[in-house]
Coordinates of C-alpha atoms in Angstrom, one line a residue:
Chain R
M1 CA 84.4 79.4 98.4
S2 CA 80.8 79.1 97.3
T3 CA 79.9 82.7 96.7
I4 CA 78.1 83.7 93.6
A5 CA 80.7 84.7 91.0
G6 CA 81.1 88.5 91.1
P7 CA 83.6 90.4 88.9
G8 CA 87.1 89.2 89.6
H9 CA 86.1 86.1 91.6
T10 CA 87.6 82.7 91.2
P11 CA 84.9 80.4 89.9
P12 CA 83.7 78.1 92.7
I13 CA 84.3 75.1 90.4
A14 CA 87.9 75.0 91.7
D15 CA 86.8 73.7 95.1
V16 CA 84.8 70.9 93.6
R17 CA 87.8 69.7 91.6
H18 CA 90.0 69.6 94.7
N19 CA 87.3 67.8 96.6
E20 CA 87.0 65.0 94.1
A21 CA 90.8 64.6 94.0
M22 CA 91.0 64.2 97.7
S23 CA 88.2 61.8 98.3
T24 CA 89.6 59.0 96.2
G25 CA 92.0 57.9 99.0
R26 CA 91.1 54.5 100.5
T27 CA 92.8 54.7 103.9
S28 CA 90.0 56.6 105.4
H29 CA 87.5 53.8 104.5
R30 CA 89.7 51.3 106.3
A31 CA 90.0 53.5 109.3
G32 CA 86.2 53.7 109.4
R33 CA 86.1 57.4 109.0
P34 CA 83.7 59.3 106.7
A35 CA 85.8 59.8 103.6
R36 CA 84.0 63.0 102.5
L37 CA 84.4 64.7 105.9
L38 CA 88.0 63.7 106.0
S39 CA 88.6 65.1 102.5
A40 CA 87.1 68.4 103.7
V41 CA 89.7 68.6 106.5
F42 CA 92.5 68.5 103.9
Q43 CA 91.0 70.9 101.4
P44 CA 93.4 73.6 100.3
I45 CA 93.5 76.5 102.8
G46 CA 94.4 78.8 99.9
D47 CA 97.7 80.5 99.4
E48 CA 96.1 83.9 98.7
G49 CA 98.2 86.6 100.3
R50 CA 97.0 89.0 102.9
A51 CA 97.2 91.9 100.4
A52 CA 94.9 89.9 98.1
L53 CA 92.5 89.4 101.0
V54 CA 92.5 93.1 101.7
E55 CA 91.8 93.7 98.0
R56 CA 88.9 91.2 98.1
R57 CA 87.3 92.6 101.2
I58 CA 87.3 96.1 99.8
S59 CA 86.3 95.1 96.3
E60 CA 83.4 93.1 97.6
A61 CA 82.2 96.0 99.7
I62 CA 82.4 98.3 96.6
T63 CA 80.7 95.8 94.2
G64 CA 78.1 94.9 96.8
G65 CA 77.2 98.6 97.4
V66 CA 78.4 98.6 101.0
L67 CA 81.0 101.3 100.1
H68 CA 79.5 104.0 97.8
A69 CA 80.9 105.8 94.8
G70 CA 83.0 108.8 95.8
E71 CA 83.2 107.7 99.4
R72 CA 86.6 108.3 101.1
L73 CA 88.3 105.2 102.5
P74 CA 89.9 105.3 105.9
S75 CA 93.6 106.2 106.0
E76 CA 96.1 103.4 105.3
H77 CA 96.9 103.5 109.0
D78 CA 93.3 103.0 110.0
L79 CA 92.7 100.3 107.4
A80 CA 95.8 98.5 108.7
Q81 CA 94.5 98.6 112.2
A82 CA 91.0 97.5 111.2
F83 CA 92.2 94.6 109.2
G84 CA 95.0 93.7 111.6
V85 CA 97.7 93.8 108.9
A86 CA 100.8 95.9 108.2
P87 CA 100.3 99.3 106.4
A88 CA 102.5 97.9 103.5
T89 CA 100.0 95.2 103.0
V90 CA 97.1 97.7 102.8
R91 CA 99.1 99.8 100.3
E92 CA 99.6 96.7 98.1
G93 CA 95.9 95.9 98.3
L94 CA 95.0 99.5 97.4
L95 CA 97.4 99.4 94.5
A96 CA 95.5 96.4 93.1
L97 CA 92.2 98.1 93.6
R98 CA 93.5 101.2 91.7
T99 CA 94.6 99.0 88.9
R100 CA 91.1 97.5 88.7
G101 CA 89.7 101.0 88.6
L102 CA 87.6 100.5 91.7
V103 CA 89.6 103.0 93.8
V104 CA 91.2 106.4 92.9
T105 CA 93.9 108.2 94.9
R106 CA 94.0 111.9 95.1
R107 CA 97.1 113.8 96.3
G108 CA 97.4 117.0 98.4
R109 CA 95.0 118.6 100.8
G110 CA 91.8 116.6 101.2
G111 CA 93.6 113.7 99.4
G112 CA 93.4 110.0 100.1
S113 CA 91.8 107.0 98.6
F114 CA 88.3 107.1 97.3
V115 CA 85.8 104.7 95.8
A116 CA 85.8 105.5 92.1
D117 CA 82.9 107.7 91.0
S118 CA 82.1 105.1 88.3
A119 CA 81.6 102.4 91.0
D120 CA 77.9 101.6 90.6
P121 CA 76.7 98.6 92.7
T122 CA 73.7 98.1 90.4
A123 CA 76.0 97.7 87.4
F124 CA 78.3 95.4 89.3
T125 CA 75.4 93.2 90.4
Q126 CA 73.9 93.1 86.9
A127 CA 77.2 92.0 85.6
A128 CA 77.5 89.3 88.3
L129 CA 73.9 88.1 87.6
R130 CA 74.7 87.8 83.8
T131 CA 77.7 85.7 84.4
T132 CA 76.0 83.5 87.1
T133 CA 74.3 80.4 85.7
R134 CA 70.7 79.6 86.8
V135 CA 71.9 76.5 88.6
T136 CA 74.3 78.5 90.7
L137 CA 71.7 81.2 91.4
R138 CA 69.1 78.7 92.4
D139 CA 71.5 76.7 94.6
A140 CA 72.5 79.9 96.4
A141 CA 68.8 80.6 97.0
T142 CA 68.2 77.1 98.2
H143 CA 71.0 77.5 100.8
Y144 CA 69.7 80.9 101.8
L145 CA 66.2 79.5 102.2
A146 CA 67.3 76.5 104.2
I147 CA 69.1 78.8 106.8
T148 CA 66.5 81.5 106.8
R149 CA 63.6 79.1 107.2
A150 CA 65.4 77.2 110.0
C151 CA 66.0 80.5 111.8
V152 CA 62.4 81.8 111.4
E153 CA 60.9 78.5 112.5
L154 CA 63.0 78.5 115.7
A155 CA 62.2 82.1 116.3
A156 CA 58.5 81.3 116.1
R157 CA 59.0 78.8 118.8
R158 CA 61.2 81.0 121.0
A159 CA 60.7 84.7 120.4
D160 CA 58.8 86.9 122.7
P161 CA 56.2 89.1 120.9
S162 CA 57.8 92.2 122.3
E163 CA 61.0 91.3 120.5
V164 CA 59.2 90.8 117.2
E165 CA 57.4 94.2 117.5
L166 CA 60.8 96.0 117.8
I167 CA 61.7 94.6 114.4
R168 CA 58.4 95.5 112.9
A169 CA 58.5 99.1 114.0
R170 CA 62.0 99.5 112.5
I171 CA 61.1 98.3 109.0
H172 CA 57.9 100.4 108.9
R173 CA 59.9 103.5 109.8
A174 CA 62.3 102.7 106.9
H175 CA 59.7 102.1 104.3
G176 CA 59.5 104.9 101.7
G177 CA 63.1 106.0 102.2
D178 CA 65.8 105.7 99.6
L179 CA 66.8 102.2 98.3
R180 CA 70.1 102.1 100.2
S181 CA 68.7 102.8 103.6
W182 CA 65.7 100.5 102.9
R183 CA 68.0 97.6 102.0
R184 CA 70.2 98.3 105.1
I185 CA 67.1 98.1 107.4
V186 CA 65.8 95.0 105.7
D187 CA 69.2 93.3 106.0
D188 CA 69.3 94.3 109.7
A189 CA 65.7 93.1 110.3
V190 CA 66.4 89.7 108.7
I191 CA 69.5 89.3 110.9
E192 CA 67.6 90.4 114.0
L193 CA 64.9 87.9 113.2
A194 CA 67.5 85.2 112.7
A195 CA 69.0 86.0 116.0
L196 CA 65.6 85.4 117.7
S197 CA 66.3 81.7 116.9
Q198 CA 68.7 81.9 119.8
S199 CA 71.2 80.0 117.6
A200 CA 74.6 81.7 117.2
R201 CA 75.6 79.3 114.5
L202 CA 72.5 79.9 112.4
T203 CA 72.7 83.6 112.9
R204 CA 76.3 83.8 111.8
E205 CA 75.5 81.8 108.7
Q206 CA 72.5 84.0 108.0
M207 CA 74.7 87.1 108.2
R208 CA 77.2 85.6 105.7
L209 CA 74.4 84.7 103.3
Q210 CA 72.6 88.0 103.7
A211 CA 75.8 89.9 102.8
E212 CA 76.3 87.6 99.8
L213 CA 72.8 87.9 98.4
S214 CA 71.6 91.3 99.5
P215 CA 73.0 93.0 96.3
F216 CA 70.7 90.7 94.3
F217 CA 67.7 91.5 96.4
A218 CA 68.5 95.2 96.0
L219 CA 68.1 94.7 92.2
V220 CA 64.5 93.4 92.9
D221 CA 63.8 96.2 95.3
R222 CA 64.6 99.0 92.8
E223 CA 60.9 98.5 91.8
P224 CA 58.6 100.3 94.3
A225 CA 56.0 97.5 93.9
E226 CA 58.6 94.9 94.9
Q227 CA 59.6 96.9 98.0
Q228 CA 55.9 97.0 99.0
R229 CA 55.7 93.3 98.4
R230 CA 58.8 92.6 100.5
L231 CA 57.3 94.8 103.3
D232 CA 54.0 92.9 103.2
A233 CA 55.9 89.5 103.2
L234 CA 58.0 90.5 106.2
D235 CA 54.9 91.7 108.0
A236 CA 53.2 88.3 107.4
I237 CA 56.3 86.4 108.6
L238 CA 56.5 88.6 111.7
D239 CA 52.8 87.9 112.4
A240 CA 53.4 84.2 112.1
V241 CA 56.4 84.4 114.5
T242 CA 54.4 86.4 117.0
A243 CA 51.6 83.7 116.8
A244 CA 54.2 81.0 117.4
D245 CA 53.1 79.5 114.1
A246 CA 56.4 78.0 112.8
D247 CA 54.8 76.2 109.9
T248 CA 53.2 79.3 108.4
A249 CA 56.3 81.3 109.0
G250 CA 58.4 78.7 107.2
H251 CA 56.1 78.6 104.2
L252 CA 56.0 82.4 104.0
V253 CA 59.8 82.5 103.9
A254 CA 59.8 79.8 101.1
D255 CA 57.3 81.8 99.1
A256 CA 59.3 85.0 99.5
V257 CA 62.6 83.5 98.4
A258 CA 60.9 81.7 95.5
H259 CA 59.5 85.0 94.3
D260 CA 62.9 86.7 94.5
V261 CA 64.6 83.9 92.6
S262 CA 62.0 83.8 89.8
W263 CA 62.2 87.6 89.5
L264 CA 66.0 87.4 89.2
V265 CA 65.9 84.5 86.7
D266 CA 63.5 86.6 84.5
Y267 CA 65.6 89.7 84.9
R268 CA 68.7 87.7 84.0
A269 CA 67.1 86.6 80.8
R270 CA 66.2 90.2 80.0
L271 CA 69.8 91.2 80.6
E272 CA 71.1 88.4 78.4
A273 CA 68.7 89.4 75.6
Q274 CA 70.1 92.9 75.5
Chain Y
M1 CA 76.6 86.0 166.2
T2 CA 77.0 84.9 162.6
T3 CA 74.4 84.8 159.9
T4 CA 74.4 81.8 157.7
H5 CA 74.2 82.5 154.0
V6 CA 71.6 80.1 152.7
E7 CA 72.8 78.9 149.4
T8 CA 69.5 78.5 147.6
P9 CA 69.7 78.4 143.8
A10 CA 68.3 81.9 143.5
V11 CA 71.1 83.2 145.8
I12 CA 73.8 81.3 143.9
V13 CA 72.6 82.9 140.7
A14 CA 72.2 86.3 142.2
D15 CA 75.8 86.1 143.7
Y16 CA 77.2 85.0 140.4
F17 CA 75.8 87.8 138.3
G18 CA 75.9 90.2 141.2
Q19 CA 79.7 90.1 141.2
A20 CA 79.5 91.6 137.7
I21 CA 77.1 94.3 138.7
D22 CA 79.2 95.2 141.7
E23 CA 82.4 95.4 139.5
L24 CA 80.6 97.7 137.0
E25 CA 79.1 99.9 139.7
G26 CA 82.6 100.1 141.3
W27 CA 84.5 101.4 138.3
K28 CA 81.8 103.5 136.7
A29 CA 81.8 106.1 139.5
R30 CA 85.6 106.8 139.1
F31 CA 85.2 106.6 135.3
A32 CA 82.4 109.2 135.4
T33 CA 84.6 111.6 137.3
E34 CA 87.3 111.2 134.7
L35 CA 84.9 111.7 131.9
A36 CA 83.6 114.9 133.5
A37 CA 87.2 116.2 133.7
A38 CA 87.9 115.3 130.1
R39 CA 84.8 117.2 129.0
A40 CA 85.9 120.2 130.9
R41 CA 89.2 120.1 128.9
G42 CA 87.6 119.9 125.5
P43 CA 85.5 117.9 123.1
V44 CA 85.4 114.2 123.9
T45 CA 86.2 112.1 120.8
T46 CA 86.1 108.4 120.4
D47 CA 89.9 108.3 120.9
V48 CA 89.6 110.2 124.2
L49 CA 86.9 107.9 125.3
D50 CA 88.8 104.7 124.4
A51 CA 91.8 105.9 126.4
L52 CA 89.6 106.6 129.5
V53 CA 87.8 103.3 129.3
A54 CA 90.7 101.0 128.4
P55 CA 92.2 100.6 131.9
Y56 CA 88.9 99.8 133.5
A57 CA 87.8 97.4 130.8
L58 CA 91.0 95.5 130.8
R59 CA 91.1 95.2 134.6
T60 CA 87.6 93.7 134.6
F61 CA 88.9 90.6 132.8
D62 CA 91.0 89.6 135.8
A63 CA 89.1 91.2 138.6
L64 CA 86.3 88.7 138.8
A65 CA 85.8 85.0 139.3
L66 CA 83.8 85.1 136.1
P67 CA 84.6 84.0 132.6
V68 CA 84.5 87.6 131.2
Y69 CA 84.5 87.5 127.4
G70 CA 84.1 91.2 126.6
S71 CA 84.2 94.4 128.6
G72 CA 83.9 98.2 128.1
F73 CA 81.7 101.1 127.7
I74 CA 79.0 102.0 125.1
A75 CA 78.5 105.7 124.6
A76 CA 75.1 107.2 124.6
L77 CA 74.0 108.1 121.1
D78 CA 75.1 111.6 120.1
S79 CA 77.2 112.1 123.2
L80 CA 80.7 112.2 121.4
S81 CA 82.1 115.0 119.3
D82 CA 83.2 112.9 116.3
A83 CA 80.7 110.0 116.0
R84 CA 77.0 109.4 116.6
S85 CA 77.7 106.0 118.3
H86 CA 80.6 104.2 119.7
L87 CA 81.6 101.0 121.5
A88 CA 84.8 101.3 123.5
W89 CA 85.0 97.5 123.8
W90 CA 87.6 94.8 124.3
Q91 CA 86.9 91.1 123.9
G92 CA 88.1 87.6 123.2
A93 CA 91.0 85.5 124.3
D94 CA 93.4 88.3 123.2
R95 CA 91.3 91.0 124.8
G96 CA 91.5 92.9 121.5
K97 CA 89.9 96.2 120.8
L98 CA 86.6 95.7 119.0
V99 CA 86.8 97.4 115.6
L100 CA 83.4 97.4 113.8
A101 CA 83.5 97.9 110.1
A102 CA 80.4 100.1 110.1
Q103 CA 82.2 102.5 112.5
S104 CA 85.7 102.4 111.1
V105 CA 84.9 102.3 107.4
N106 CA 81.4 103.6 106.7
K107 CA 81.2 105.9 109.7
E108 CA 77.6 104.9 110.0
A109 CA 75.9 105.2 113.3
I110 CA 75.1 101.8 114.8
D111 CA 71.7 102.2 116.3
Y112 CA 71.9 100.2 119.5
S113 CA 69.1 102.3 121.2
E114 CA 66.7 99.4 121.1
L115 CA 69.0 96.6 122.2
E116 CA 68.2 95.3 125.6
W117 CA 71.6 95.9 127.2
Y118 CA 71.4 99.6 126.3
R119 CA 67.6 100.3 126.4
V120 CA 66.8 98.8 129.8
P121 CA 69.6 100.5 131.9
H122 CA 68.9 103.7 130.0
Q123 CA 65.2 103.6 130.8
T124 CA 65.3 102.3 134.4
G125 CA 68.6 104.0 135.5
E126 CA 69.7 100.6 137.0
A127 CA 72.0 97.8 136.2
H128 CA 70.5 95.0 134.1
V129 CA 71.4 91.4 133.2
A130 CA 70.4 91.3 129.5
G131 CA 69.9 88.1 127.5
P132 CA 70.6 85.4 126.8
Y133 CA 70.7 86.6 123.2
V134 CA 72.7 86.1 120.0
D135 CA 75.1 89.0 120.0
Y136 CA 75.5 89.8 116.3
L137 CA 77.3 93.1 117.1
C138 CA 80.2 92.1 119.3
S139 CA 80.9 88.5 120.3
D140 CA 78.8 86.7 117.5
E141 CA 78.0 84.2 120.3
Y142 CA 75.1 83.3 122.6
T143 CA 75.7 85.9 125.3
I144 CA 74.7 87.5 128.5
T145 CA 75.5 91.2 128.9
I146 CA 75.5 92.8 132.3
A147 CA 75.2 96.6 131.8
S148 CA 75.0 99.5 134.2
P149 CA 74.0 103.1 133.2
V150 CA 76.4 106.0 133.7
F151 CA 75.2 109.5 134.4
L152 CA 76.9 112.8 134.6
D153 CA 74.6 114.7 136.9
D154 CA 71.3 113.9 135.2
E155 CA 72.6 113.3 131.8
F156 CA 72.8 109.7 130.6
V157 CA 76.2 109.2 128.9
G158 CA 76.3 105.5 128.2
V159 CA 76.5 102.0 129.8
A160 CA 79.4 100.2 131.4
G161 CA 79.1 96.6 130.5
L162 CA 80.6 93.1 130.3
D163 CA 79.8 90.0 128.3
L164 CA 79.7 86.4 129.5
L165 CA 79.2 83.6 127.0
I166 CA 76.4 81.1 127.9
D167 CA 78.8 78.3 127.0
Q168 CA 81.0 79.3 129.9
V169 CA 78.2 80.3 132.3
E170 CA 76.8 76.7 131.8
R171 CA 80.1 75.2 132.8
D172 CA 80.2 77.4 135.9
L173 CA 76.7 77.3 137.2
T174 CA 75.3 73.9 136.2
P175 CA 77.5 72.0 138.7
K176 CA 76.6 74.5 141.5
L177 CA 72.9 74.1 140.9
A178 CA 72.8 70.4 140.3
P179 CA 72.9 69.4 144.0
H180 CA 69.7 71.4 144.5
G181 CA 67.6 69.4 142.0
A182 CA 67.3 67.6 138.7
D183 CA 65.0 70.3 137.2
I184 CA 66.4 73.7 138.2
S185 CA 66.3 76.3 135.5
I186 CA 67.4 79.9 135.3
V187 CA 65.0 82.0 133.2
N188 CA 65.1 85.7 132.2
G189 CA 62.3 88.3 132.2
V190 CA 60.5 86.8 129.1
G191 CA 60.9 83.2 130.5
R192 CA 63.8 82.3 128.3
V193 CA 65.9 79.4 129.6
L194 CA 69.5 80.5 130.3
L195 CA 70.5 77.1 131.5
S196 CA 69.0 74.1 133.3
T197 CA 70.1 71.2 135.4
S198 CA 67.5 69.2 133.4
P199 CA 69.0 67.9 130.1
H200 CA 65.4 68.1 128.7
R201 CA 65.1 71.8 129.0
E202 CA 66.9 73.6 126.1
T203 CA 68.8 76.8 126.5
G204 CA 67.0 79.4 124.4
D205 CA 63.5 77.9 124.8
T206 CA 60.8 79.9 126.5
V207 CA 58.9 78.4 129.4
R208 CA 55.3 79.6 129.4
G209 CA 51.6 78.6 129.9
A210 CA 50.8 75.4 131.7
E211 CA 54.4 74.3 131.8
L212 CA 55.3 77.4 133.7
D213 CA 52.4 77.0 136.1
A214 CA 53.7 73.6 137.1
L215 CA 57.0 75.0 138.3
T216 CA 58.0 76.9 141.5
R217 CA 59.3 80.3 140.7
T218 CA 61.8 82.2 142.8
E219 CA 63.0 85.7 141.8
C220 CA 66.8 86.3 142.0
P221 CA 67.3 89.4 144.2
G222 CA 68.6 92.5 142.4
M223 CA 68.1 91.3 138.8
A224 CA 65.5 90.3 136.3
L225 CA 66.3 86.6 136.5
A226 CA 64.3 83.9 138.2
V227 CA 64.9 80.2 139.2
L228 CA 62.2 77.7 138.2
A229 CA 62.2 74.4 140.1
G230 CA 60.3 71.3 139.0

């Protein structure tokens, strides 16, 4: 696990410790195998139960703002089907979420499980940002940049201008709407642009990273000037992709990510000072 | 008198993907009749649609000499009574029903109106071989989707479709094309390479400009694919 520590997450340091312990073996050297890759094979799979996985999926969706305050969750039956687990497992996961105050259950007509009214993705993300060190934040951004940049550079080589224009039209339609729909459109646009790389692996990685970091970008985008800045940056990147100019597209992505990180680092300092 | 079927690369490609088009055209007519009957009985919900599509979608996996990865029907936007959008879709080794989080949890409409496999059959009224593209909605893989529009009278109600993974198409078609030349490539409408007998042409790259001019282009009958020979 290398996700940024959100509320209730295991610190990523645990993985590092296991890694060190496993890579001290010598047999792999004698066998002529790369010791670090071999140790990765035998990393702990994790004994986390399925109910805990259900809990984590839903809690991440709530803290990340994918599920909104007051929103009704699907029935236990539907959740069980969606997750591919037994209804009893879903019940156990929901119980844990209730204990954490993320979910409330109402009885009777119109009852069911709902995201707690107090669930505010901004507050969750602010809390996560406060508890994340600068080194972890910058490392996450470095990873995000490496993948996004590789996708965009490949897209510049491979995309047809008509494919780029579909993305551009979408983000311009969304601009000026509420923050939630703006962020959804931006996330979709970035993933669509990544898909123009024609690389399934890179696109899957981009999707994973986008989901992880989007709540932080949403903090930045609460300021209208930053939304405008992001729109302009995306436009410039799309121009470079259309012009098949991979170098410019790559540099523009690097500038955009650097701006987000420095904004978040400053904001983190302001939160700490409070 | 018999006619000999000349196995040119363009014909091999057209036969290969043509099977998929024929299969979809074959079931969509019967499916349309059943959908019309279901509408006459009452509102068509996602559950009603899933039940109608399932037998055809599941049959498609075994009906063809093609490595079908996914199969089903994608409803026209705003055509169902309980959801703005819906994919009645089965995929993978276990042929499991696709459950998209955005549909099952957020109940948000997935806007697939601009995606090639939906947009082109909708606009042209004809079957289309879409891709190759990274399918971030269903398979999460590099994919070709063959899609055929379904109409009730003049109303567009969705597309019947099936997915093939490029990984498997490469296994199938490269050996068949190899005897015809060391630089035979299949490209789509924007010139994107689907696969090539030349190890130096990368799947996903786009052939254009002077490079394209140096190659002989043959259209594959009945679909927006062409064969480039060097």
